[in-house]
Tab-separated table of C-alpha atoms in Angstrom:
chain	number	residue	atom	x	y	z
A	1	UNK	CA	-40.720	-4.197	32.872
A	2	UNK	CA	-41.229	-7.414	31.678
A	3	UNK	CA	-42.698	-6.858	28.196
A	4	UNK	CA	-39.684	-4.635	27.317
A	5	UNK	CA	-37.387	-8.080	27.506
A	6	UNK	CA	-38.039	-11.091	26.195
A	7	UNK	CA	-35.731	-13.690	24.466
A	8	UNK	CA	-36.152	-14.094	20.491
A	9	UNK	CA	-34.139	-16.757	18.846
A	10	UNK	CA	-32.208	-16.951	22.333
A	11	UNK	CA	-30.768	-13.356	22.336
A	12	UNK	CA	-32.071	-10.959	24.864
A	13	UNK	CA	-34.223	-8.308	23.546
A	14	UNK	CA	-35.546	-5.265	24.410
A	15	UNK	CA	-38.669	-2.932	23.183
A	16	UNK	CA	-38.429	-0.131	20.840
A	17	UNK	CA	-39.431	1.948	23.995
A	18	UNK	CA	-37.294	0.589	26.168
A	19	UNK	CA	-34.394	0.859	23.893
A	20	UNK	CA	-35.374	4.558	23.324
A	21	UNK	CA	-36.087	5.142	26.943
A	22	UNK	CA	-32.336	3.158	27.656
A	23	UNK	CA	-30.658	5.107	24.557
A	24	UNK	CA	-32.395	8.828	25.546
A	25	UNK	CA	-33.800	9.062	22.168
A	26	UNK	CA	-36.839	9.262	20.136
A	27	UNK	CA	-38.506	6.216	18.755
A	28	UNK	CA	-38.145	8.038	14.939
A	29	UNK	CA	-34.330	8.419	15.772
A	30	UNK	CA	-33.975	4.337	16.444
A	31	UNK	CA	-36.153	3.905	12.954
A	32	UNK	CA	-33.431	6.233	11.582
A	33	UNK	CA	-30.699	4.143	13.494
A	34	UNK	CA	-31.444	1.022	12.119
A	35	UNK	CA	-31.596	2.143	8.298
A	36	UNK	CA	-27.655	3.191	9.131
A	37	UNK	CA	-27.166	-0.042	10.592
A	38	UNK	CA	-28.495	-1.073	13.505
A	39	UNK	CA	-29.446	-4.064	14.950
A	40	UNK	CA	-33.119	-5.482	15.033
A	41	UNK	CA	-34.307	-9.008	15.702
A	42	UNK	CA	-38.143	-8.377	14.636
A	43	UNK	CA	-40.610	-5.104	14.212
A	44	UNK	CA	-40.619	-3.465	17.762
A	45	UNK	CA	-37.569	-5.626	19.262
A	46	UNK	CA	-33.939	-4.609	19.342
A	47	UNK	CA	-31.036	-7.306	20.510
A	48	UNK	CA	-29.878	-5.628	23.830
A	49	UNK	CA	-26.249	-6.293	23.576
A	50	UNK	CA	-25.936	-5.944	19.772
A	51	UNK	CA	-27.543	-2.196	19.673
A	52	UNK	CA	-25.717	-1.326	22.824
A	53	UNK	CA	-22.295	-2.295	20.828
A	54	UNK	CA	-23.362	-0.580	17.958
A	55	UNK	CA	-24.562	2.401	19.855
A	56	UNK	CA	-21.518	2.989	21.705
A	57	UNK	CA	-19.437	3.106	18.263
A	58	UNK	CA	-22.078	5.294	16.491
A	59	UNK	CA	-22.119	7.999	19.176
A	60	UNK	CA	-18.532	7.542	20.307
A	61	UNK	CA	-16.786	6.500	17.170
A	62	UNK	CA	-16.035	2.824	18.819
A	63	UNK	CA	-13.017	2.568	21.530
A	64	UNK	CA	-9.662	3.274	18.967
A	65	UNK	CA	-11.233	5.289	15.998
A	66	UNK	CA	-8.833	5.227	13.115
A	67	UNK	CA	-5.190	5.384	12.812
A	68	UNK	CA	-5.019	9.207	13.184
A	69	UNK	CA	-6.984	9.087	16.262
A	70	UNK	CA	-9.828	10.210	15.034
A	71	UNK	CA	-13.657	9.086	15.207
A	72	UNK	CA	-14.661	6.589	12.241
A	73	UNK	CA	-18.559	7.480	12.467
A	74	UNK	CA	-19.877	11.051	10.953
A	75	UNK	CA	-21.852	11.313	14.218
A	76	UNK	CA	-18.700	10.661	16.311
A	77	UNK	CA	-16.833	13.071	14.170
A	78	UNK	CA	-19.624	15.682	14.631
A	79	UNK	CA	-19.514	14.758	18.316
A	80	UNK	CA	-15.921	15.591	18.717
A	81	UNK	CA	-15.659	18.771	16.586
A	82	UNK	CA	-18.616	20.250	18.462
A	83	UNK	CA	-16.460	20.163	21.859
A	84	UNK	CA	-13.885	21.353	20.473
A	85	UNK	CA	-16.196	24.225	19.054
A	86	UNK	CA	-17.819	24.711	22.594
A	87	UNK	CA	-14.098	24.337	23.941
A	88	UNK	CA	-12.844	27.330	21.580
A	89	UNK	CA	-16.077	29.806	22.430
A	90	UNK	CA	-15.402	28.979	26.237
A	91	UNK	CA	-11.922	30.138	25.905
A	92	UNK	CA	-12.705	33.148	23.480
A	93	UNK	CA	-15.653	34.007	26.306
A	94	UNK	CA	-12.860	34.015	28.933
A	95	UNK	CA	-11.239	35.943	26.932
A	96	UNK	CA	-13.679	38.670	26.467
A	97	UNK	CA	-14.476	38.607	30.028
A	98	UNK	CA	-10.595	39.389	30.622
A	99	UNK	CA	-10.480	42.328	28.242
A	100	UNK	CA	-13.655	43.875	29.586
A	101	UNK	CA	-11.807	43.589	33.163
A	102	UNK	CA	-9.481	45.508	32.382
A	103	UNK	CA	-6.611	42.820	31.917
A	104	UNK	CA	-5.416	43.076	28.846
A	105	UNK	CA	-4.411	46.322	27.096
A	106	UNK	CA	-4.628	47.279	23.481
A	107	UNK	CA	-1.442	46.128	20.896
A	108	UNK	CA	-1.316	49.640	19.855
A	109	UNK	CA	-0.999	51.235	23.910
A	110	UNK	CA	1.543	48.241	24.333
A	111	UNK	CA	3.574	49.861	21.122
A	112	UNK	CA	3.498	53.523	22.387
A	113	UNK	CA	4.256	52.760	25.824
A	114	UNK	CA	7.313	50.763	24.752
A	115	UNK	CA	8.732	53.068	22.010
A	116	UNK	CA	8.269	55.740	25.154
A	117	UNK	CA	10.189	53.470	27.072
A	118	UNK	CA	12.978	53.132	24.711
A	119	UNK	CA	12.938	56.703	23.843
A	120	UNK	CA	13.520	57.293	27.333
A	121	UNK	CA	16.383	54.518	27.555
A	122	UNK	CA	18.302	55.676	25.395
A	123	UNK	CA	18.277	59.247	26.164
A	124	UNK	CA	19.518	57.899	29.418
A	125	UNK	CA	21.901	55.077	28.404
A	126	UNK	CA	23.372	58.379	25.482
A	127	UNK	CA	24.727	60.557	28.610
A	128	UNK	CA	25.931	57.617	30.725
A	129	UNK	CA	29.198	57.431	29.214
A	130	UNK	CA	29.580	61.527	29.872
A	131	UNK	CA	28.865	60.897	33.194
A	132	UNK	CA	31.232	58.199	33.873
A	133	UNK	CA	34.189	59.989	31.826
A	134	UNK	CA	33.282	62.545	34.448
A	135	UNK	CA	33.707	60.364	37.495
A	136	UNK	CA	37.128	59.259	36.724
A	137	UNK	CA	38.225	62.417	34.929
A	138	UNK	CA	40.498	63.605	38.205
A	139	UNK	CA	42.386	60.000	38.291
A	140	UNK	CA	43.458	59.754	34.924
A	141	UNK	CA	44.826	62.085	31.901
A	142	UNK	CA	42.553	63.920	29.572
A	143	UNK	CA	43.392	61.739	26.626
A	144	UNK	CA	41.822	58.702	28.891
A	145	UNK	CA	38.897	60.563	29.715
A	146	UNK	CA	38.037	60.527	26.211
A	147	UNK	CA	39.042	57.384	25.119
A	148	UNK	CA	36.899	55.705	27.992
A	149	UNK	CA	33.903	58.545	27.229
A	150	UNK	CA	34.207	56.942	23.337
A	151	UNK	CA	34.285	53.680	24.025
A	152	UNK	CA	31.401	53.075	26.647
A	153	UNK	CA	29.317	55.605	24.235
A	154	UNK	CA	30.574	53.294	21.155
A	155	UNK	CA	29.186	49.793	23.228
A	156	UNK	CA	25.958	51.479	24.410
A	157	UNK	CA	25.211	52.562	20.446
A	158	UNK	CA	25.446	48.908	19.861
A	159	UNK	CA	23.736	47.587	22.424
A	160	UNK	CA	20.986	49.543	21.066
A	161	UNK	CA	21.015	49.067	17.616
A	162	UNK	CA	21.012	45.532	18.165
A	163	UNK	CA	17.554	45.588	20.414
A	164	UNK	CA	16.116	47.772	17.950
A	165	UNK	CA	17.068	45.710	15.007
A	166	UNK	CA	16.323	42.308	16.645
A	167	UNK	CA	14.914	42.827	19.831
A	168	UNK	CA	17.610	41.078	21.652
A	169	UNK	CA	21.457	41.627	22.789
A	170	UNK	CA	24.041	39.426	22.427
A	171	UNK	CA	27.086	39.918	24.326
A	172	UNK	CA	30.428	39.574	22.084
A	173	UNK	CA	33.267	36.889	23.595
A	174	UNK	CA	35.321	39.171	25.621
A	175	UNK	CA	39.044	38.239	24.439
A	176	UNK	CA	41.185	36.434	26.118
């Protein structure tokens, strides 16, 4: 281990092996390194600390990037954008996986099944006023009947044209 350290000019150095060894890259990708800018005391010597610094913000984009947030090195950029790539097919996989399960349906079942549903409600909710015009028919005149038939059908026709128009009801302010 020895003749992968030594001091030059009183900074600690390490071999180009070493440093590729230390760095987990080829020797050709620390001759590429240093043409972008890294550190090199002599031919075959790298300054430990200095290429370790300069390492880290290659690779990682340094500790606070730029103002956005984001890396300041192409490699850093690179870096980042391929997890979020692997991040996205991970998700789109799980995804998949979900659909082939069985756990998601089809947009256009989800559409016939509801306008089946609402078919169905409204049929329903159309003869509910008949019914309870029926129910009170023996306590109160005939006139009444109707009257209360008409205006339960009338608020039931408008609760439904508002959920089929915009999907939601909102109750009126009853008056005071």
């Amino acid at each position: 281990m020895e003749s992968n350290v030594k001091m030059i000019e009183e900074t600690l150095c390490i071999s180009a092996s070493y440093a590729a060894e230390l760095f987990g890259v080829h020797r050709n990708t620390l001759a590429q390194w240093v043409k972008l800018g890294m550190p090199k005391k002599k031919s075959g010597w790298y300054p430990l600390k200095e290429c370790f610094d300069w390492v880290l913000e290659y690779r990682l984009g340094g500790e606070d990037g730029d103002e956005e947030g984001e890396p300041k090195t192409d490699a850093a950029k690179k870096l980042k954008h391929e997890a979020r790539l692997k991040e996205q097919q991970a998700e789109a996989a799980e995804f998949k996986n979900a659909v082939i399960k069985g756990q998601y349906i089809s947009r256009d079942e989800v559409i016939s099944e509801l306008q089946r549903f609402f078919t169905s409600l409204k049929r329903s909710m159309s003869g509910y006023s008949r019914t309870i015009a029926m129910e009170v028919a023996p306590y109160v005149s005939p006139e009444l009947v109707r009257e209360i038939e008409q205006s339960i059908s009338d608020k039931t026709n408008a609760v439904l044209q508002q959920m089929s128009v915009r999907g939601v009801y909102h109750a009126k302010k009853g008056r005071k």
